[in-house]
Every structure is written in C-alpha cells, then in structure tokens.
Coordinates of C-alpha atoms in Angstrom, one line a residue:
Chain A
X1 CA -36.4 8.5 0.2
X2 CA -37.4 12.3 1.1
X3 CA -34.9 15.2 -0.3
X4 CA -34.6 15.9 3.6
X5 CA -33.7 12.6 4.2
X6 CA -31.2 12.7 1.8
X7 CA -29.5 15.8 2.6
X8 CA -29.7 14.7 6.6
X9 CA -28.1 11.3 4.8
X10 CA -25.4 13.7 3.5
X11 CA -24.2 15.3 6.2
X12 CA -24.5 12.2 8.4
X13 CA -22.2 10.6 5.6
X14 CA -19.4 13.3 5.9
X15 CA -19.3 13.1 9.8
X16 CA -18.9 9.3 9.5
X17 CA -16.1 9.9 7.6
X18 CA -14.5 12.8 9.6
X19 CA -15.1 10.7 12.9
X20 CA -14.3 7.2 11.1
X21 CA -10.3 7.5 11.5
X22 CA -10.7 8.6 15.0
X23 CA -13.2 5.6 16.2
X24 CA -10.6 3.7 14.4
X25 CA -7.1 5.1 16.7
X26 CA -9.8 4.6 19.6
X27 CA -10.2 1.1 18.8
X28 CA -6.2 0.4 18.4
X29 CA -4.9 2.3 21.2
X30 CA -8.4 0.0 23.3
X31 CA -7.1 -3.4 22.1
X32 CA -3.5 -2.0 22.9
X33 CA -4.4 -1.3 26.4
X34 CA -6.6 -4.3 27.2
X35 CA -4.0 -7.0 26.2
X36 CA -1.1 -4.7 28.4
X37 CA -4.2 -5.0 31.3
X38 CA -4.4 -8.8 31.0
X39 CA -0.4 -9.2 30.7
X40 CA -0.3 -7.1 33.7
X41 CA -3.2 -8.8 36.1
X42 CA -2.3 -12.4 34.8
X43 CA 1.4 -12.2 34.9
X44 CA 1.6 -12.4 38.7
X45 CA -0.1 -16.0 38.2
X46 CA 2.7 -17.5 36.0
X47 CA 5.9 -18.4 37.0
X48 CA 8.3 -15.4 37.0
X49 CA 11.0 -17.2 35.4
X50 CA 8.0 -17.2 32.0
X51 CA 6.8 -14.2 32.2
X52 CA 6.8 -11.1 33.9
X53 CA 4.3 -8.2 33.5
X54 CA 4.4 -5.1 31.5
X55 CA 5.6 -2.6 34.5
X56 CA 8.5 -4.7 34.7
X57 CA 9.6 -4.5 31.2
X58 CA 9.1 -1.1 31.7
X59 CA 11.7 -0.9 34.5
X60 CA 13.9 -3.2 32.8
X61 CA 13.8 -1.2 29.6
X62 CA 14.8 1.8 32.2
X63 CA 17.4 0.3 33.4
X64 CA 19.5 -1.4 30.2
X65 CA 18.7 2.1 28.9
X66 CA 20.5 3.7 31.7
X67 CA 23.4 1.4 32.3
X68 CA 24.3 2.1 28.3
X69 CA 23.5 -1.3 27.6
X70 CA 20.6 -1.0 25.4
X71 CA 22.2 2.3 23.5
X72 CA 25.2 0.4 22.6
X73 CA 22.8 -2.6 21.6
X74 CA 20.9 -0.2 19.1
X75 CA 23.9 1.5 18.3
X76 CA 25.8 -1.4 16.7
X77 CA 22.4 -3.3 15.3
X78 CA 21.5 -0.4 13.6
X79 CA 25.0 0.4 12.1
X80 CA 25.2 -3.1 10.9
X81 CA 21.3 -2.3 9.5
X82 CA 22.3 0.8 7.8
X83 CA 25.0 -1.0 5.8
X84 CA 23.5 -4.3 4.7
X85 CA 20.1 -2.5 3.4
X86 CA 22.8 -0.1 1.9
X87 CA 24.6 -3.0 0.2
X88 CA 21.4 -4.9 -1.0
X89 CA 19.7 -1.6 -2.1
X90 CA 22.5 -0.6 -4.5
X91 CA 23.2 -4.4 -5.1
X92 CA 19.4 -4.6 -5.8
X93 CA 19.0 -1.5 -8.0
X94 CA 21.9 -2.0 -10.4
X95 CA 21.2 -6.3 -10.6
X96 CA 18.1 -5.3 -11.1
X97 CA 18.5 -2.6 -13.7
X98 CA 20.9 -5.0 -15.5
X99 CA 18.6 -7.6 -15.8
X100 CA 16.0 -5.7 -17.2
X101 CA 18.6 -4.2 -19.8
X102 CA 19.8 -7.1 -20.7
X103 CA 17.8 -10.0 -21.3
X104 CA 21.4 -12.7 -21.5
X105 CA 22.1 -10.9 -18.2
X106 CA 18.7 -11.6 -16.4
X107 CA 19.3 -15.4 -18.2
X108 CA 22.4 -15.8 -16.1
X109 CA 21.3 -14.5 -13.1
X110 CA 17.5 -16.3 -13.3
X111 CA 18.5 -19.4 -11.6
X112 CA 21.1 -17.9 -9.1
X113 CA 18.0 -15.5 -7.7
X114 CA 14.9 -18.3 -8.0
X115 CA 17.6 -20.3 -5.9
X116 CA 19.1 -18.3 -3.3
X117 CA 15.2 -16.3 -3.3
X118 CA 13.5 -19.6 -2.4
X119 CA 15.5 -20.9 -0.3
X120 CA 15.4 -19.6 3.6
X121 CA 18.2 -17.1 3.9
X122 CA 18.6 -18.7 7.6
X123 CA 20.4 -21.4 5.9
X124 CA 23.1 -19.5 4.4
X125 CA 24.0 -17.6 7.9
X126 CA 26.3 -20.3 9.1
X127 CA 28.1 -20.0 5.8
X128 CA 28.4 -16.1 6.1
X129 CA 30.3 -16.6 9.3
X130 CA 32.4 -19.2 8.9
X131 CA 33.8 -17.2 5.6
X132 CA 33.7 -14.1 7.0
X133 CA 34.4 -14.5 10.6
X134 CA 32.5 -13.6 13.7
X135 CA 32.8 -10.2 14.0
X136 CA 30.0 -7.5 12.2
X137 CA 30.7 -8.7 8.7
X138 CA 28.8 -11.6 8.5
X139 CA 25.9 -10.0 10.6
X140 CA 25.8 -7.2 7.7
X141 CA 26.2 -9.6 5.1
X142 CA 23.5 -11.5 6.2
X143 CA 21.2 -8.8 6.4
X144 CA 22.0 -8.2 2.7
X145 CA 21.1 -11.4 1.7
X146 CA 17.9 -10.8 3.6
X147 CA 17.1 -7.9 1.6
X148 CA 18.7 -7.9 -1.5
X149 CA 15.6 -10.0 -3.6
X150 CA 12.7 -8.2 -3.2
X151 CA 14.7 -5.1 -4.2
X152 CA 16.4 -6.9 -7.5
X153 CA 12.8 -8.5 -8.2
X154 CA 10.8 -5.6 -8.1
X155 CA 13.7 -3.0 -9.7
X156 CA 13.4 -5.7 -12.4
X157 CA 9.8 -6.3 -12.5
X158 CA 9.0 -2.3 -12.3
X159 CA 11.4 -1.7 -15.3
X160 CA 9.5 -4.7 -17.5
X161 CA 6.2 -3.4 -16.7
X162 CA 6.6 0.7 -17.6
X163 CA 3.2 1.4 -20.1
X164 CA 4.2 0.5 -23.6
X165 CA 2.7 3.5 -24.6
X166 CA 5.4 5.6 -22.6
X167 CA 8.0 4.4 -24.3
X168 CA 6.7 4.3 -27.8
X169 CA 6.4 8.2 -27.3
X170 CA 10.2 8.3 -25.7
X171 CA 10.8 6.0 -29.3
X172 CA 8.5 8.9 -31.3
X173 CA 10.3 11.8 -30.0
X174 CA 14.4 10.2 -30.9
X175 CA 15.3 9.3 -27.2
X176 CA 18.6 7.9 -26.8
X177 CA 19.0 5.2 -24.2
X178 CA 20.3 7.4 -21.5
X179 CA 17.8 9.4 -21.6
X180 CA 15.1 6.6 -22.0
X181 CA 16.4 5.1 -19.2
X182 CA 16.3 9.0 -17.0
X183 CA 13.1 10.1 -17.8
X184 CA 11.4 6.7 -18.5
X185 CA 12.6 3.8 -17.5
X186 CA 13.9 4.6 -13.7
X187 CA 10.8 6.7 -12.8
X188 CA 8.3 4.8 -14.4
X189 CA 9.7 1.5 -12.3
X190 CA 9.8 3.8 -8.8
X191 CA 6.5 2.9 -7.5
X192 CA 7.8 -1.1 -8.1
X193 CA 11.0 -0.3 -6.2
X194 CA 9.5 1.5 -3.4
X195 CA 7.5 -1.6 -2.8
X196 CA 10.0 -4.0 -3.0
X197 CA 11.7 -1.9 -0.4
X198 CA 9.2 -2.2 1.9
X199 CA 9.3 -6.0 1.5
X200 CA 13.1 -5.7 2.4
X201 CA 12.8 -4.3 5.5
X202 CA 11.2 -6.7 7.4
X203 CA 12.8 -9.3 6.0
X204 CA 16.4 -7.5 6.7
X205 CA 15.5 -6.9 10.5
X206 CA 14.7 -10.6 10.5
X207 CA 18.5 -11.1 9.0
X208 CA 20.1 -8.7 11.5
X209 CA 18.4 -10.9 14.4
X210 CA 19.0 -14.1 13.2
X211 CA 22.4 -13.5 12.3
X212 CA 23.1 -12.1 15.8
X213 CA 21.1 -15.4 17.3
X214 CA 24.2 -17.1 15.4
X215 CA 26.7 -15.5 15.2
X216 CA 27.9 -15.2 19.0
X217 CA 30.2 -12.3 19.0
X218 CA 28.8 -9.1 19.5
X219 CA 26.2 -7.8 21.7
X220 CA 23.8 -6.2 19.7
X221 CA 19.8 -6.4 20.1
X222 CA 19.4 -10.0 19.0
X223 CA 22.4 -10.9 21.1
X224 CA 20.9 -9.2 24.1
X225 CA 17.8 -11.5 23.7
X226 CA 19.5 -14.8 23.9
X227 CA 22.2 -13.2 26.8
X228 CA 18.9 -12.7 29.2
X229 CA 17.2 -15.7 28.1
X230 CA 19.9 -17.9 29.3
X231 CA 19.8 -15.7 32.6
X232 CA 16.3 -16.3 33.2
X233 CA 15.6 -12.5 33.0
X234 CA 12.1 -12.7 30.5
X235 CA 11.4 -9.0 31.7
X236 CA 14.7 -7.8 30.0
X237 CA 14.3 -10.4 26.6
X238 CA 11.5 -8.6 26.4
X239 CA 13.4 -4.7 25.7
X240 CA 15.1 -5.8 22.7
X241 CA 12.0 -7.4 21.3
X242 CA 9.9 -4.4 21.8
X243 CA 12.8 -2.0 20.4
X244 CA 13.2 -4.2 16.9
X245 CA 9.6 -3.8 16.5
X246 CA 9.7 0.2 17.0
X247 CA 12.4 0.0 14.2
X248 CA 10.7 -1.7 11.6
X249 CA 7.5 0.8 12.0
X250 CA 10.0 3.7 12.3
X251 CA 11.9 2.1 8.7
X252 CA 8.8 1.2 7.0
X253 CA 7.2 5.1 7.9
X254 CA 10.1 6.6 6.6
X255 CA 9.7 4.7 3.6
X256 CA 6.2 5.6 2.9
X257 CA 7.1 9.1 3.8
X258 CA 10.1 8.9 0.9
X259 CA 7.6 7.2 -1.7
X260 CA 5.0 10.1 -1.0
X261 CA 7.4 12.6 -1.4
X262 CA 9.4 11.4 -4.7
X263 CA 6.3 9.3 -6.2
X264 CA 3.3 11.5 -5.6
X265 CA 1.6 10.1 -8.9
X266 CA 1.8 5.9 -7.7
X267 CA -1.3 5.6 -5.8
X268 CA -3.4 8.3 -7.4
X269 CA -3.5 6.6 -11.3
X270 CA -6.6 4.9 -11.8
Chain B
X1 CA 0.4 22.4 -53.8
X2 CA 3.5 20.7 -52.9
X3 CA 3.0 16.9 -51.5
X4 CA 5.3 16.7 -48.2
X5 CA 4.9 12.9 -47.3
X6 CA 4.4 9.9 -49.8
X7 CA 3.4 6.7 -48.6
X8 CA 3.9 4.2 -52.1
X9 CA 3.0 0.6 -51.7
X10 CA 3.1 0.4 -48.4
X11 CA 2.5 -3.4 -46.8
X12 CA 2.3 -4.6 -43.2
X13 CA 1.2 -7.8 -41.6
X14 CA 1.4 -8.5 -37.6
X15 CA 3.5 -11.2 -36.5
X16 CA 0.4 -14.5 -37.1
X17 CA 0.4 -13.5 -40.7
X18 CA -2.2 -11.3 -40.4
X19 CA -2.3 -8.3 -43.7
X20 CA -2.8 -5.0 -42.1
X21 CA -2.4 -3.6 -45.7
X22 CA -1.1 -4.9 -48.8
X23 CA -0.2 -2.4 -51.4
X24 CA -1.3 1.6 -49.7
X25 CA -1.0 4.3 -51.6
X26 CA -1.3 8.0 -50.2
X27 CA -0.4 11.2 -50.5
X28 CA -0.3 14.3 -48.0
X29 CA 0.2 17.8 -49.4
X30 CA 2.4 20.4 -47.2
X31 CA 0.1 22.4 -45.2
X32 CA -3.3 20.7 -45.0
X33 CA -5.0 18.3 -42.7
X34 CA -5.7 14.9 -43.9
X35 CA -8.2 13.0 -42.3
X36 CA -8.2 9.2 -42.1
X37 CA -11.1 7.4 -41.1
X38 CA -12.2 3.4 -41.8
X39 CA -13.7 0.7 -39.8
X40 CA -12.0 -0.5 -36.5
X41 CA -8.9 -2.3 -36.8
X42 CA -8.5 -1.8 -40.7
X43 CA -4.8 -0.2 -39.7
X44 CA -5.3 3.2 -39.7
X45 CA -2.8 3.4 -36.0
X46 CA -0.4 0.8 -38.2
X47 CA -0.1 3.3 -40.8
X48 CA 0.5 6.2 -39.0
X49 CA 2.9 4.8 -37.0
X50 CA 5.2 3.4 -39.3
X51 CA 4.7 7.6 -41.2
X52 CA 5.9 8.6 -37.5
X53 CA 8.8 5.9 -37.9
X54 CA 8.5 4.1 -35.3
X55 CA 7.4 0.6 -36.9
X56 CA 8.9 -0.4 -40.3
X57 CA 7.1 -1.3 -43.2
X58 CA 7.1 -5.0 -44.7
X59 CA 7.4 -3.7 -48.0
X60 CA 6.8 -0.2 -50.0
X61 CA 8.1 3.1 -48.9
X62 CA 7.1 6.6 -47.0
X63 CA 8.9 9.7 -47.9
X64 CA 8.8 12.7 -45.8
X65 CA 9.9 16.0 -47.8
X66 CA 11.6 13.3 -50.6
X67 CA 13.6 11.4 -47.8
X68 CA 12.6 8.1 -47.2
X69 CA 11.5 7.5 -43.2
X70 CA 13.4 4.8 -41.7
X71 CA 13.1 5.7 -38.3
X72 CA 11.5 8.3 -35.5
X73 CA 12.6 11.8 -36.8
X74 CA 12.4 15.2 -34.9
X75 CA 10.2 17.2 -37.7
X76 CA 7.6 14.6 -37.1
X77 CA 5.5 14.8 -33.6
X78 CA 2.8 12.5 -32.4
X79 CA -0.1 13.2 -30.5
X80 CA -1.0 9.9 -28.9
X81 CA -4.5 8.4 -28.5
X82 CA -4.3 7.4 -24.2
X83 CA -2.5 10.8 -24.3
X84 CA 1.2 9.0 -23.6
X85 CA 1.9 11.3 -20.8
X86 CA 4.8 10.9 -18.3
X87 CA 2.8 10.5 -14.5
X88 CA 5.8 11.5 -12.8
X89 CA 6.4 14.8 -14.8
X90 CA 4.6 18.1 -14.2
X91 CA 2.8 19.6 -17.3
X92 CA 5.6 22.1 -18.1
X93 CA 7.6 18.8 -17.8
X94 CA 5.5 16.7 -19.9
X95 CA 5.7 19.6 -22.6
X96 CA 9.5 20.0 -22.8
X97 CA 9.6 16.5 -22.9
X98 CA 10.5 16.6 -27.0
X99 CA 12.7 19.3 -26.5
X100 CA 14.8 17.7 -23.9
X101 CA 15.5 14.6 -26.2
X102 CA 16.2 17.2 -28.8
X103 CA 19.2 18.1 -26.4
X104 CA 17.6 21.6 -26.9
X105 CA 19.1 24.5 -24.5
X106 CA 17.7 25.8 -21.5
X107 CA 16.5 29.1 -22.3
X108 CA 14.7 27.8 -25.8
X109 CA 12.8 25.0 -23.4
X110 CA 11.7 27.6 -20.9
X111 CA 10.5 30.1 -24.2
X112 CA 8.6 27.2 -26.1
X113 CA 7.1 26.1 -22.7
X114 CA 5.7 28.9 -22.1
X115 CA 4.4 29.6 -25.6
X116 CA 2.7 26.3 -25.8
X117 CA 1.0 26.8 -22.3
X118 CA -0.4 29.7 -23.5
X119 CA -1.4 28.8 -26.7
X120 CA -3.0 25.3 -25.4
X121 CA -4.6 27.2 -22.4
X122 CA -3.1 25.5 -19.5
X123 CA -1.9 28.9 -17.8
X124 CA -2.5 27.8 -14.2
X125 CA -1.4 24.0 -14.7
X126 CA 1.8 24.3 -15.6
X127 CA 3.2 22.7 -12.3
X128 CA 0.2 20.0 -11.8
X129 CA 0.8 16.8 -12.5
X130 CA -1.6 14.6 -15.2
X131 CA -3.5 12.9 -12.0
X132 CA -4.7 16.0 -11.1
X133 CA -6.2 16.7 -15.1
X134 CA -9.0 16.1 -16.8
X135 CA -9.5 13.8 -19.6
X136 CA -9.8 16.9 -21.8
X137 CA -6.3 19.1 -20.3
X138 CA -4.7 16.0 -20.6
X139 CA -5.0 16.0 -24.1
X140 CA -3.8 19.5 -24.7
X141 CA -0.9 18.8 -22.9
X142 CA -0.4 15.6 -25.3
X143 CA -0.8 18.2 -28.0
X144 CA 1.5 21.3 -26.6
X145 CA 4.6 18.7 -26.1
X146 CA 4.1 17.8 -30.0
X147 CA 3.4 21.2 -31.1
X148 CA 6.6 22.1 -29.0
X149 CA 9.2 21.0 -30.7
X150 CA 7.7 22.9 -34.3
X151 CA 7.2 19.8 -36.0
X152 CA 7.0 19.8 -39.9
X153 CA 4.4 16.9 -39.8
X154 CA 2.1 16.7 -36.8
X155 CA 0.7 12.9 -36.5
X156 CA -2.7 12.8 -34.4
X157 CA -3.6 9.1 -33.4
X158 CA -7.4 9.3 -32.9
X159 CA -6.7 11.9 -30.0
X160 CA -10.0 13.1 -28.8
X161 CA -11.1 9.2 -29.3
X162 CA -11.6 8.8 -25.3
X163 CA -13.1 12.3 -24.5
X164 CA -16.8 13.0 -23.9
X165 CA -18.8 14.7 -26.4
X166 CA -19.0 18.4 -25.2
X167 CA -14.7 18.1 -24.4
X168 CA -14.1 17.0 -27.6
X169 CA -16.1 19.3 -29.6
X170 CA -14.5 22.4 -27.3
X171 CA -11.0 20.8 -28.2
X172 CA -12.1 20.2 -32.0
X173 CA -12.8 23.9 -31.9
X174 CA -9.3 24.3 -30.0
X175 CA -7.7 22.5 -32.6
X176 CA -8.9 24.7 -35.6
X177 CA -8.0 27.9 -34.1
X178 CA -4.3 27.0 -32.6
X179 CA -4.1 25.6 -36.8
X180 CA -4.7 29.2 -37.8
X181 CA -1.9 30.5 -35.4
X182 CA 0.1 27.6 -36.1
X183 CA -0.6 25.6 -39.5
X184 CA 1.2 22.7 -39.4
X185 CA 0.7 19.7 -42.0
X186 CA -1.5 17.6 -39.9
X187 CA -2.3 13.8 -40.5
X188 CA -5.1 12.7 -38.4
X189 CA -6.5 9.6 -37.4
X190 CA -10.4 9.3 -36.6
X191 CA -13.2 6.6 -36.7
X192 CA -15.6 10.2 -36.4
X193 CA -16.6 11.1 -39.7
X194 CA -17.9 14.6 -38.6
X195 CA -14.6 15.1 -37.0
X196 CA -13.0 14.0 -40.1
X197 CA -14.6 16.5 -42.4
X198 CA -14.6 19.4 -39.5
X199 CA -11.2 18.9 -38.8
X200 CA -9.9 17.8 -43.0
X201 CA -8.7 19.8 -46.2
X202 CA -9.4 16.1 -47.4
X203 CA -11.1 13.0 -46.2
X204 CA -9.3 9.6 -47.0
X205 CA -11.8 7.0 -46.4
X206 CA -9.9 3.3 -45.7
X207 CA -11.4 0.1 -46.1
X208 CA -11.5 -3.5 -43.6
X209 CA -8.4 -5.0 -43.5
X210 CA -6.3 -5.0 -45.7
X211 CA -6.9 -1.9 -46.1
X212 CA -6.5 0.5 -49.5
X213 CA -7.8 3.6 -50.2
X214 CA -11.6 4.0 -50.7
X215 CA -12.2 7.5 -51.5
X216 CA -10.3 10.5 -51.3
X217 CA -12.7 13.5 -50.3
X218 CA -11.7 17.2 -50.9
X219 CA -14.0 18.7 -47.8
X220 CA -13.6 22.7 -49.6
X221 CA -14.9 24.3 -46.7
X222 CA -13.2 27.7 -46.1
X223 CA -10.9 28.3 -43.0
X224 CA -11.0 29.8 -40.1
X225 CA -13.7 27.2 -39.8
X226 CA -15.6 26.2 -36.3
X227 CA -17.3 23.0 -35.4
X228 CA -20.4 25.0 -35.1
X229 CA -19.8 26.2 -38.8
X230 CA -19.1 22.9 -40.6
X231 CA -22.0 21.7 -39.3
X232 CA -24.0 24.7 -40.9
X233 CA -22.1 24.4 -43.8
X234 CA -24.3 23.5 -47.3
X235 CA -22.2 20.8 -48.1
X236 CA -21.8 19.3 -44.6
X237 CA -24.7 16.7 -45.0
X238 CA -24.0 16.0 -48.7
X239 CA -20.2 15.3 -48.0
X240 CA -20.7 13.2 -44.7
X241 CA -23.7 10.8 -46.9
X242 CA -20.9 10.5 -49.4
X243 CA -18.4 9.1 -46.3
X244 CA -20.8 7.0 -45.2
X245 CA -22.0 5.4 -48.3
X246 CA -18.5 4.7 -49.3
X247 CA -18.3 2.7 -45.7
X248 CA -21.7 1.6 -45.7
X249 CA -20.8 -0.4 -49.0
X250 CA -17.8 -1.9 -47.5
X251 CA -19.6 -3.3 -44.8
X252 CA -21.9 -5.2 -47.2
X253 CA -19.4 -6.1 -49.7

C-alpha cells in the first residue's frame, strides 16, 4: 500500500466513524417506520376486533390522555413503581451488604434467595394479595419481589469481587472497617450495583403489570390493558403497552445517566 | 549507623506446605536503601509484606525501631507493585488516602497533598482520575500517597516492575532525587539488578525458595547519584558481575 493510500485510508477511516452513528439512527428510525407502514396498510385487512392500525392508537392514546384516564393510569403505576424499586433497592443494598460482611449471614440467607430467585416471582403474586389485600400494597410488594435479587446478588457479588490488591493497601495503611467499607468496599462494588439495577428494572415493570393483571382492584396501566381487552377495544390495549415500554427506556437512561455520573472510572479500566 | 528494622529467623510457608523461607535473617540500618533482589518467587513480596505487617510470620520475629511488628503500622508505607490505586478517587484523593485513615485533620491533608504533588510532579493531575494516567504517573501517585503520611520505613514492592524502560529509568532518577529532599529508610524489592545497585546503599542478594541470604553487597557509590552516573561509575560493572555470579551459582546449584 502507497503512503497516499494510506493517508486517503486515514481520513476515509475517521469519516466512517463520524458518519457511522448517524447511518446507524438512520437505520433504526427506517425499520421503525417500515414496520408502523406495514401495521398501517395491512391493518385494514384484519378484523378490527384484532387489530387496528397505528393512526388509531394514535387517536386512542389522544383520547385516554384527554379524558384523564391514562394520567391517572401512570400516575398510580408509577407511584406504586417508585416505592417497590425503593423497597427492593434498600432491601437489596443492605441484604446484600450483610451478606458480604458476614459470611453465617449470607449462609442463612443462601437458600432463601437461590429459592425465591429461581423460582418465577409470578407465582408468589396470588400470595401477595391474599395477605395483603387488593388494594396498592400487594401491587408494590410484588414489584419488590421482582426487583429485589438482582440488586442483593450483585451488591453481594460486587463487594466479594473488589481487587485484592485494594484492600491489602486499605489493610497496609491501618483502615478500620468503617472506613474500609466507605472508601473501599461500597465504591469499589458500585459498577456491580449499577448493573444489577439495570437488571431490576425490567424485571420490576414486569411485577407492576403482572401484579395489576391479578390483582383486580385498581386501574392502573396493566389494569387498563385487560379493561379494553375485555371491551374489544385493541387500539386502546395498545396505549398502556406503548407507555410501559417508554418507561423502562426512560428508567434504564436515567440509570446509565446516574452510573456515568457517580462511576466515571467502570467502563474505562482495561 | 543505627539498624531500624530487624527481621531474626523469620519462617513462612503458604497454606500446601509450601517453605517460602525457613530461618531469614536481615538487617536494615535507619536511613539507607536496601535493595532486595533473587529469582522469581523465592519470597521476596512474602517478606516485605509481613515487615509492612500485613501477613504474620510462621515463626521468627521483625522489629521496627526495637518493637516487634505484629500488625500494619502508620510509620510504615507501602508502595505497591500494580500501583494499588483507588479507580474511583481523583489523584489528590488517592494521595490523602493514608492520611484519611490516619484520621488526620483537614488542613494537614490539604498541606501534605499539595507538597506531595509537587514533589512527585503531578501539578496539573491533581483532579484526574488513574484511567486517565499513564503507567508511569500512576506510579508516582502510588509513591506520593506513601510518602504522604512521612513514613519512618518506606516499603517499595518491585514498583517500576510493569513500566517500560525509558519510564522507569526517568522515575529511577525521580526516585533518587525526591530521597535527597526526603531520605527516608527505604526497603526495596527488585528482580533488576542495575536498579538494585542504582537505587541501594546495599544489595541483599536472596536465593530460590526457601530463601536465605546470599550476599550482602555494600554498593559505596556517593549520593546525590543519577541512573546515568551509576552506570558510569568504576565499580558499576565490577559490583553488578558480583550480583550476578552470586545468582548465577544458585541457578546451577
């Protein structure tokens, strides 16, 4: 290969990768609108009962959105939401935390976590609401559940796996345990957590529908799916759908955002 | 000279049974540099670390200054070999780290921070974080948060082991300088036998596991010293030949 060649190779090279992340939002937003093209020209063929095309979700998003419907759907989901991943984070962090501490704690709780972690959470919902009754409590405790393992897991895990060599130099230079677990332990583990709280959101916003599937009281998003679907209104089961999706982007974002912001250092060690 | 640190009889094996070494004997006088050096895995880390207190001895003893070590103590600093520093803490960070746990105040942090920056030459970096460091900085900032908390002993686990050539000859010559600003009894671990007699008042050449003490070298060459100068030094070649007789002879024995 010529020098020219190389240089021309060069600069070729950097304009790939300036124009690479645009081809690739062309190529999302492309498959985005084709499918939404399809829904729309094929709908008309199916049975309206089935499905119904894109511009009338659109207008039935409009109009559960203007009749106050949809707002107090998302209002009371995402206040039952906001608690349970509240619960299972600090349920997660300080299970977690004490299981890494202590090694006869993690023994007593090993079996209770492989248990309740294998097992599909769905089963436990009906037990949630016939103990705490059918109003939000069960919906937020079941979310919890939802959540709560990758969290403990990965708190634990993350704390187990810090670099030996950190904490001989936190051993070298007399730290007590506090401040081991400060300056060592917790942010050393952060990268771990952060993950494991990515893993809990989906699995929460499954536990918020599911429990609201079951759970008949209440008329949050979940709720509002099974309401329309006994109504025949597939256009409207749609709105919920599409707004649970938009919520776990929105959660997981916010989470990346969070992780870039307090763990700067996680994805930039070799 | 007064001797500071004592090690008498020392003994270690691992866990399988393994003898690290059996019955070590060494002494370090206040003030100088003594280098270790010996072939890979003959214990050289093992020793230092149980001198810096953090792994006990199976038998024997190690006196610092007539008390007998029997844990980490604050006049003793290590400078670790992968550098041991804290990702998620900036460099000023990193550096106070010592103090902190010394539950030292405020203003004294911010002082000695500042000091060591300086004298390590990080002015610039003091709010990056390792990522963002060479192999080389990195290092200095491993040696500034030891230096930091004005150690009596300073402990240096083969610390330029992972550098390139030209970085660790630069911080070689770093070293030897910031000793005449700061002399500091130094025991440092090396498998380099130029950077043992470069960097040594005396040379202690170890043998294979388990190890004992070879040959104790007095290096003489008059400080301030430079890499640059050893090296030209008369008796450079002649004491380096000796080293590696002494080594050569264990590998054949």
């Amino acid at each position: 290969m010529s020098t020219r060649e190389m240089v021309g190779g060069e600069a070729a090279g950097a304009r790939r990768r300036l124009r690479a992340p645009a081809r690739a939002w062309w190529l999302r937003l492309g498959s985005v609108l084709v499918v939404l093209i399809v829904w729309q020209l094929t709908a008309p063929l199916v049975n309206p009962l089935f499905l119904r095309p894109p511009s009338a979700v659109v207008s039935a998003f409009v109009e559960l959105s203007r009749d106050g419907t949809l707002p107090r759907a998302i209002l009371e989901s995402l206040r039952n939401f906001l608690l349970g991943f509240g619960i299972a984070l600090a349920a997660g962090l300080l299970l977690g935390i004490a299981a890494a501490r202590w090694r006869s704690f993690q023994h007593l709780t090993d079996p209770w976590v492989a248990a309740l972690y294998s097992l599909p959470s769905v089963a436990l919902v009906p037990f949630l609401s016939l103990w705490l009754g059918v109003g939000n409590a069960p919906k937020v405790a079941a979310i919890a559940l939802f959540a709560v393992f990758p969290i403990l897991i990965n708190t634990q895990q993350g704390v187990r796996l810090v670099d030996p060599e950190l904490l001989e130099v936190a051993r070298s230079f007399c730290s007590s345990e506090r401040r081991l677990w400060l300056h060592v332990l917790i942010p050393g583990a952060l990268p771990m957590i952060f993950a494991g709280v990515r893993l809990a959101i989906p699995r929460a916003l499954v536990g918020m529908i599911v429990a609201e599937f079951l759970i008949s009281f209440g008329n949050g998003l979940g709720s509002l799916i099974i309401v329309y679907q006994n109504v025949f209104r597939v256009d409207r089961m749609f709105v919920p759908v599409i707004v649970v999706a938009v919520m776990g982007v929105i959660f997981i974002g916010v989470v990346q955002w969070l992780e870039r912001r307090v763990a700067p250092w996680a994805h930039r060690e070799q | 000279m007064a001797e500071l640190i004592r090690v008498e009889g020392a003994a270690k094996r691992f866990a399988n049974g393994v003898e690290v070494f059996v019955h070590l004997d060494l002494t370090v006088i206040e003030g100088e540099c003594l280098c270790i050096v010996g072939p890979s895995g003959c214990g050289k880390t093992t020793l230092l670390r149980a001198i810096d207190g953090v792994l006990p001895l199976d038998a024997g003893r190690i006196t610092i200054g007539g008390e007998e070590v029997r844990g980490p103590r604050r006049d003793v600093a290590m400078v670790f070999q992968g550098f041991g520093l804290f990702p998620w803490k900036t460099v000023e960070q990193n550096i106070a780290y010592g103090l902190e746990m010394a539950g030292a105040p405020r203003s004294l942090i911010r002082e000695r921070v500042a000091r060591q920056v300086e004298l390590v030459g990080l002015r610039g970096f003091e709010r990056a974080l390792p990522y963002q460091l060479s192999g080389g900085m990195r290092q200095r900032v491993g040696l500034a948060r030891a230096l930091a908390v004005e150690p009596d002993v300073l402990l240096m686990d083969e610390p330029f082991g992972s550098l390139d050539a030209l970085t660790r000859e630069v911080l070689q010559d770093e070293l030897l300088r910031i000793w005449q600003v700061r002399p500091v009894t130094t025991v440092f671990i090396t498998h380099s036998i130029e950077e043992a007699i470069a960097l040594g008042d005396r040379v202690v050449v170890l043998g294979p596991r388990p190890a004992r003490v070879r040959t104790v070298l007095e290096v003489g060459i008059p400080r301030p010293r430079s890499v640059a100068s050893v090296i030209a030094h008369p008796s450079f070649v002649q004491l380096r030949d000796r080293c590696w007789s002494v080594l050569r002879d264990l590998e054949a024995a």
